[in-house]
């Protein structure tokens, strides 16, 4: 059966080979340098041989064609200046060796961004057309054509064409999990897929192009390129991604909070953070976010007045994230702080209660930073407790409600100023990344390599080892099915209705572009999706996952190793698993754990 499939379709044969092996396919470079289509099945060809006399015209293709079969049809993708069409690059009569390189990229993956920032070498090659397809934006939302402009600045040199491909069509090629980017090399005369690979190393695309061109021209293959390995392990691309993880770090500016970097605001914020009297039930932020535990609580799910349904995340580096909460239902740190205060299960307080408390305990500190407090002593105008939805609140004058909400949001802004000071300390990993090789043990360095080979830095990158994008990765939550935790998809309505967005009335800078513009819901892929968390402070932040279902780092890494293998699904897993988890052999688990422990 395999032989017949092989004759019919090399891609199908590969699918079968992989299924038979029952192990996920490894990134080609890690397996063998030449895992492209021309390896074991090089002489299997469709009826798209080059027409020697060249009577064909562009757009005339023979045979049944599909991405999976390795014979690309005349696909086209939307670009900012009209469609980017393979028809326009199909040149049946071109001299042998003219190739089209298509790269499938996302703005959330470190390796995609590395290759984009190193496009110049590829573009400089002769007889190569480079087409870049962007599947997703930095939040892992399907790429919208009008957002393509935002990727242009990431290039060192522009390719021949840029288009959006929200369905990640080339993903059909990568069986067993997609480690981005996906790269295909086509013969421009036939649109035959000559080579394909995922997660290429620095120089590997150029090498594949040279080898393909030599083969098409019937010349001898140039000597394969030998990548230089740093610390005997890391190709240049990986080393540069790793250097960026260890780079000195400070949170980016927070323009929606004019007091974000104000020392007095941070001092007030720290006191508010620790003040249990902001809540009638005596719960403080610090009840759950405990400093000695890197601002976590060692519980499966947080407990205030009652248990909540999610695990308490660390606040170390939280100021660096584009979104707050596991589902990103707050877009600023100051707006985030308002949630737990009014949440029934957490602090069960209200903005009126907090405003009165500020007026009695911190009037001078508050007014020195934010200006005069409203006349809260007037009990007729300002009841003791109340928040939107309560009768007492709704009975208040609009201007008085606004004045109280302003005090409340200023409390959030002071807390943000404090939280901005909570950044990770540079440790052994960071010293290693800056070139001090002895800072990590050999086992930890091997683990770091396994971390790359396991596809982890696609999502866990930058100094916080997090891309802040949203993925359904089969980690169980609280509840099952429709009653289960739906994650990001359910955050849309909260965000859209929020009066405390970065673009809203209480923001100090409403000019930042709104990522919700043009949307009326998050797409289905956001069901069961949660934000990639930082991997800093991991040693203190067990248990892990959005619902704290993993007690140890080892169990998290086992999850990643086995997630693609056949298993009985956990009913608490919501959504369709993201295709970018690639899985790996159990042999690498211990090594990756050793590395994570060194972070
Ligand atoms: C009952 C325990 C509890 C209390 C009290 C609490 N938190 Fe949290 N905190 C959590 C949990 C649980 C989450 C995750 C909730 C979610 O994602 O839905 C969280 C999330 C956060 C986040 C987002 C971090 C991230 O990476 O997404 C920040 C910041 C934060 N809390 C700050 C605060 C502040 C400030 C206060 C006080 C105003 C506070 N918390 C009170 C348990 C608590
Ligand atoms: C496609 C993106 C993606 C990839 C690839 C990925 N992760 Fe994650 N990681 C996430 C998301 C999203 C979560 C949170 C998911 C949840 O709780 O539902 C997470 C959670 C974690 C956590 C738990 C952290 C905490 O504080 O709870 C660890 C540890 C972790 N990942 C390590 C890894 C390792 C090791 C790899 C490689 C084997 C990896 N990740 C690959 C996106 C990714």
mmCIF file of N, CA, C and O in Angstrom, residues 510-547:
data_model
loop_
_atom_site.group_PDB
_atom_site.id
_atom_site.type_symbol
_atom_site.label_atom_id
_atom_site.label_comp_id
_atom_site.label_asym_id
_atom_site.label_seq_id
_atom_site.Cartn_x
_atom_site.Cartn_y
_atom_site.Cartn_z
ATOM 1 N N UNK A 510 -5.932 58.079 24.467
ATOM 2 C CA UNK A 510 -6.944 57.288 23.744
ATOM 3 C C UNK A 510 -6.563 57.070 22.287
ATOM 4 O O UNK A 510 -7.373 56.604 21.503
ATOM 5 N N UNK A 511 -5.335 57.441 21.931
ATOM 6 C CA UNK A 511 -4.975 57.404 20.505
ATOM 7 C C UNK A 511 -4.413 56.060 20.068
ATOM 8 O O UNK A 511 -4.182 55.845 18.887
ATOM 9 N N UNK A 512 -4.154 55.148 21.015
ATOM 10 C CA UNK A 512 -3.567 53.870 20.592
ATOM 11 C C UNK A 512 -4.584 53.097 19.750
ATOM 12 O O UNK A 512 -5.772 53.103 20.041
ATOM 13 N N UNK A 513 -4.110 52.429 18.690
ATOM 14 C CA UNK A 513 -5.038 51.707 17.824
ATOM 15 C C UNK A 513 -5.775 50.619 18.608
ATOM 16 O O UNK A 513 -5.192 49.962 19.471
ATOM 17 N N UNK A 514 -7.052 50.449 18.322
ATOM 18 C CA UNK A 514 -7.868 49.483 19.045
ATOM 19 C C UNK A 514 -7.835 48.136 18.326
ATOM 20 O O UNK A 514 -8.341 48.009 17.209
ATOM 21 N N UNK A 515 -7.265 47.107 18.959
ATOM 22 C CA UNK A 515 -7.194 45.791 18.298
ATOM 23 C C UNK A 515 -8.570 45.167 18.051
ATOM 24 O O UNK A 515 -8.678 44.213 17.285
ATOM 25 N N UNK A 516 -9.617 45.704 18.673
ATOM 26 C CA UNK A 516 -10.962 45.147 18.434
ATOM 27 C C UNK A 516 -11.652 45.824 17.244
ATOM 28 O O UNK A 516 -12.734 45.391 16.833
ATOM 29 N N UNK A 517 -11.043 46.884 16.705
ATOM 30 C CA UNK A 517 -11.669 47.596 15.586
ATOM 31 C C UNK A 517 -12.030 46.646 14.457
ATOM 32 O O UNK A 517 -11.212 45.819 14.041
ATOM 33 N N UNK A 518 -13.233 46.789 13.945
ATOM 34 C CA UNK A 518 -13.653 45.983 12.801
ATOM 35 C C UNK A 518 -14.083 44.575 13.185
ATOM 36 O O UNK A 518 -14.421 43.771 12.325
ATOM 37 N N UNK A 519 -14.071 44.231 14.477
ATOM 38 C CA UNK A 519 -14.462 42.879 14.894
ATOM 39 C C UNK A 519 -15.776 42.931 15.659
ATOM 40 O O UNK A 519 -16.028 43.896 16.383
ATOM 41 N N UNK A 520 -16.611 41.914 15.518
ATOM 42 C CA UNK A 520 -17.751 41.838 16.430
ATOM 43 C C UNK A 520 -17.724 40.589 17.288
ATOM 44 O O UNK A 520 -18.635 40.345 18.089
ATOM 45 N N UNK A 521 -16.673 39.809 17.146
ATOM 46 C CA UNK A 521 -16.471 38.631 18.002
ATOM 47 C C UNK A 521 -15.054 38.129 17.744
ATOM 48 O O UNK A 521 -14.433 38.496 16.744
ATOM 49 N N UNK A 522 -14.556 37.290 18.642
ATOM 50 C CA UNK A 522 -13.302 36.593 18.355
ATOM 51 C C UNK A 522 -13.647 35.324 17.585
ATOM 52 O O UNK A 522 -14.717 34.733 17.782
ATOM 53 N N UNK A 523 -12.740 34.886 16.703
ATOM 54 C CA UNK A 523 -13.050 33.707 15.880
ATOM 55 C C UNK A 523 -13.047 32.420 16.714
ATOM 56 O O UNK A 523 -12.532 32.378 17.828
ATOM 57 N N UNK A 524 -13.600 31.391 16.138
ATOM 58 C CA UNK A 524 -13.779 30.105 16.819
ATOM 59 C C UNK A 524 -12.449 29.544 17.351
ATOM 60 O O UNK A 524 -12.424 28.879 18.386
ATOM 61 N N UNK A 525 -11.350 29.836 16.686
ATOM 62 C CA UNK A 525 -10.069 29.298 17.165
ATOM 63 C C UNK A 525 -9.709 29.834 18.546
ATOM 64 O O UNK A 525 -8.818 29.307 19.206
ATOM 65 N N UNK A 526 -10.407 30.884 18.998
ATOM 66 C CA UNK A 526 -10.148 31.437 20.324
ATOM 67 C C UNK A 526 -10.947 30.728 21.420
ATOM 68 O O UNK A 526 -10.886 31.102 22.576
ATOM 69 N N UNK A 527 -11.720 29.706 21.043
ATOM 70 C CA UNK A 527 -12.435 28.944 22.069
ATOM 71 C C UNK A 527 -11.435 28.049 22.800
ATOM 72 O O UNK A 527 -10.664 27.329 22.178
ATOM 73 N N UNK A 528 -11.426 28.155 24.100
ATOM 74 C CA UNK A 528 -10.471 27.359 24.883
ATOM 75 C C UNK A 528 -9.040 27.878 24.778
ATOM 76 O O UNK A 528 -8.104 27.203 25.206
ATOM 77 N N UNK A 529 -8.878 29.075 24.202
ATOM 78 C CA UNK A 529 -7.521 29.636 24.067
ATOM 79 C C UNK A 529 -7.203 30.522 25.271
ATOM 80 O O UNK A 529 -8.067 31.259 25.756
ATOM 81 N N UNK A 530 -5.959 30.415 25.736
ATOM 82 C CA UNK A 530 -5.493 31.226 26.861
ATOM 83 C C UNK A 530 -4.184 31.884 26.485
ATOM 84 O O UNK A 530 -3.531 31.477 25.524
ATOM 85 N N UNK A 531 -3.831 32.909 27.243
ATOM 86 C CA UNK A 531 -2.638 33.694 26.901
ATOM 87 C C UNK A 531 -1.368 32.950 27.297
ATOM 88 O O UNK A 531 -1.292 32.389 28.388
ATOM 89 N N UNK A 532 -0.379 32.971 26.423
ATOM 90 C CA UNK A 532 0.902 32.353 26.763
ATOM 91 C C UNK A 532 1.455 33.042 28.000
ATOM 92 O O UNK A 532 1.696 34.248 27.980
ATOM 93 N N UNK A 533 1.661 32.306 29.095
ATOM 94 C CA UNK A 533 2.179 32.956 30.306
ATOM 95 C C UNK A 533 3.692 33.088 30.271
ATOM 96 O O UNK A 533 4.373 32.378 29.529
ATOM 97 N N UNK A 534 4.203 33.982 31.100
ATOM 98 C CA UNK A 534 5.650 34.110 31.225
ATOM 99 C C UNK A 534 6.226 32.824 31.816
ATOM 100 O O UNK A 534 5.545 32.121 32.567
ATOM 101 N N UNK A 535 7.465 32.502 31.476
ATOM 102 C CA UNK A 535 8.127 31.365 32.129
ATOM 103 C C UNK A 535 9.109 31.861 33.193
ATOM 104 O O UNK A 535 9.873 31.080 33.752
ATOM 105 N N UNK A 536 9.083 33.155 33.471
ATOM 106 C CA UNK A 536 9.902 33.666 34.573
ATOM 107 C C UNK A 536 9.229 33.274 35.892
ATOM 108 O O UNK A 536 8.003 33.136 35.943
ATOM 109 N N UNK A 537 10.009 33.135 36.921
ATOM 110 C CA UNK A 537 9.498 32.839 38.275
ATOM 111 C C UNK A 537 8.788 31.490 38.358
ATOM 112 O O UNK A 537 8.003 31.249 39.258
ATOM 113 N N UNK A 538 9.058 30.585 37.400
ATOM 114 C CA UNK A 538 8.373 29.288 37.378
ATOM 115 C C UNK A 538 8.588 28.492 38.658
ATOM 116 O O UNK A 538 7.691 27.794 39.119
ATOM 117 N N UNK A 539 9.794 28.610 39.213
ATOM 118 C CA UNK A 539 10.135 27.827 40.399
ATOM 119 C C UNK A 539 9.177 28.087 41.555
ATOM 120 O O UNK A 539 8.925 27.201 42.370
ATOM 121 N N UNK A 540 8.625 29.308 41.618
ATOM 122 C CA UNK A 540 7.738 29.672 42.723
ATOM 123 C C UNK A 540 6.260 29.546 42.371
ATOM 124 O O UNK A 540 5.416 29.739 43.236
ATOM 125 N N UNK A 541 5.937 29.313 41.089
ATOM 126 C CA UNK A 541 4.551 29.567 40.697
ATOM 127 C C UNK A 541 3.712 28.310 40.468
ATOM 128 O O UNK A 541 2.630 28.378 39.913
ATOM 129 N N UNK A 542 4.188 27.146 40.923
ATOM 130 C CA UNK A 542 3.371 25.928 40.810
ATOM 131 C C UNK A 542 2.079 26.116 41.618
ATOM 132 O O UNK A 542 2.093 26.855 42.596
ATOM 133 N N UNK A 543 0.976 25.451 41.310
ATOM 134 C CA UNK A 543 0.780 24.623 40.112
ATOM 135 C C UNK A 543 0.612 25.459 38.825
ATOM 136 O O UNK A 543 0.476 26.670 38.904
ATOM 137 N N UNK A 544 0.593 24.749 37.689
ATOM 138 C CA UNK A 544 0.689 25.428 36.397
ATOM 139 C C UNK A 544 -0.559 25.258 35.525
ATOM 140 O O UNK A 544 -1.356 24.352 35.730
ATOM 141 N N UNK A 545 -0.642 26.097 34.517
ATOM 142 C CA UNK A 545 -1.773 26.091 33.592
ATOM 143 C C UNK A 545 -2.872 27.011 34.111
ATOM 144 O O UNK A 545 -2.887 27.361 35.299
ATOM 145 N N UNK A 546 -3.802 27.398 33.241
ATOM 146 C CA UNK A 546 -4.778 28.422 33.619
ATOM 147 C C UNK A 546 -5.680 27.968 34.760
ATOM 148 O O UNK A 546 -6.270 28.796 35.452
ATOM 149 N N UNK A 547 -5.805 26.644 34.955
ATOM 150 C CA UNK A 547 -6.623 26.166 36.070
ATOM 151 C C UNK A 547 -5.780 25.403 37.081
ATOM 152 O O UNK A 547 -6.309 24.658 37.908
#
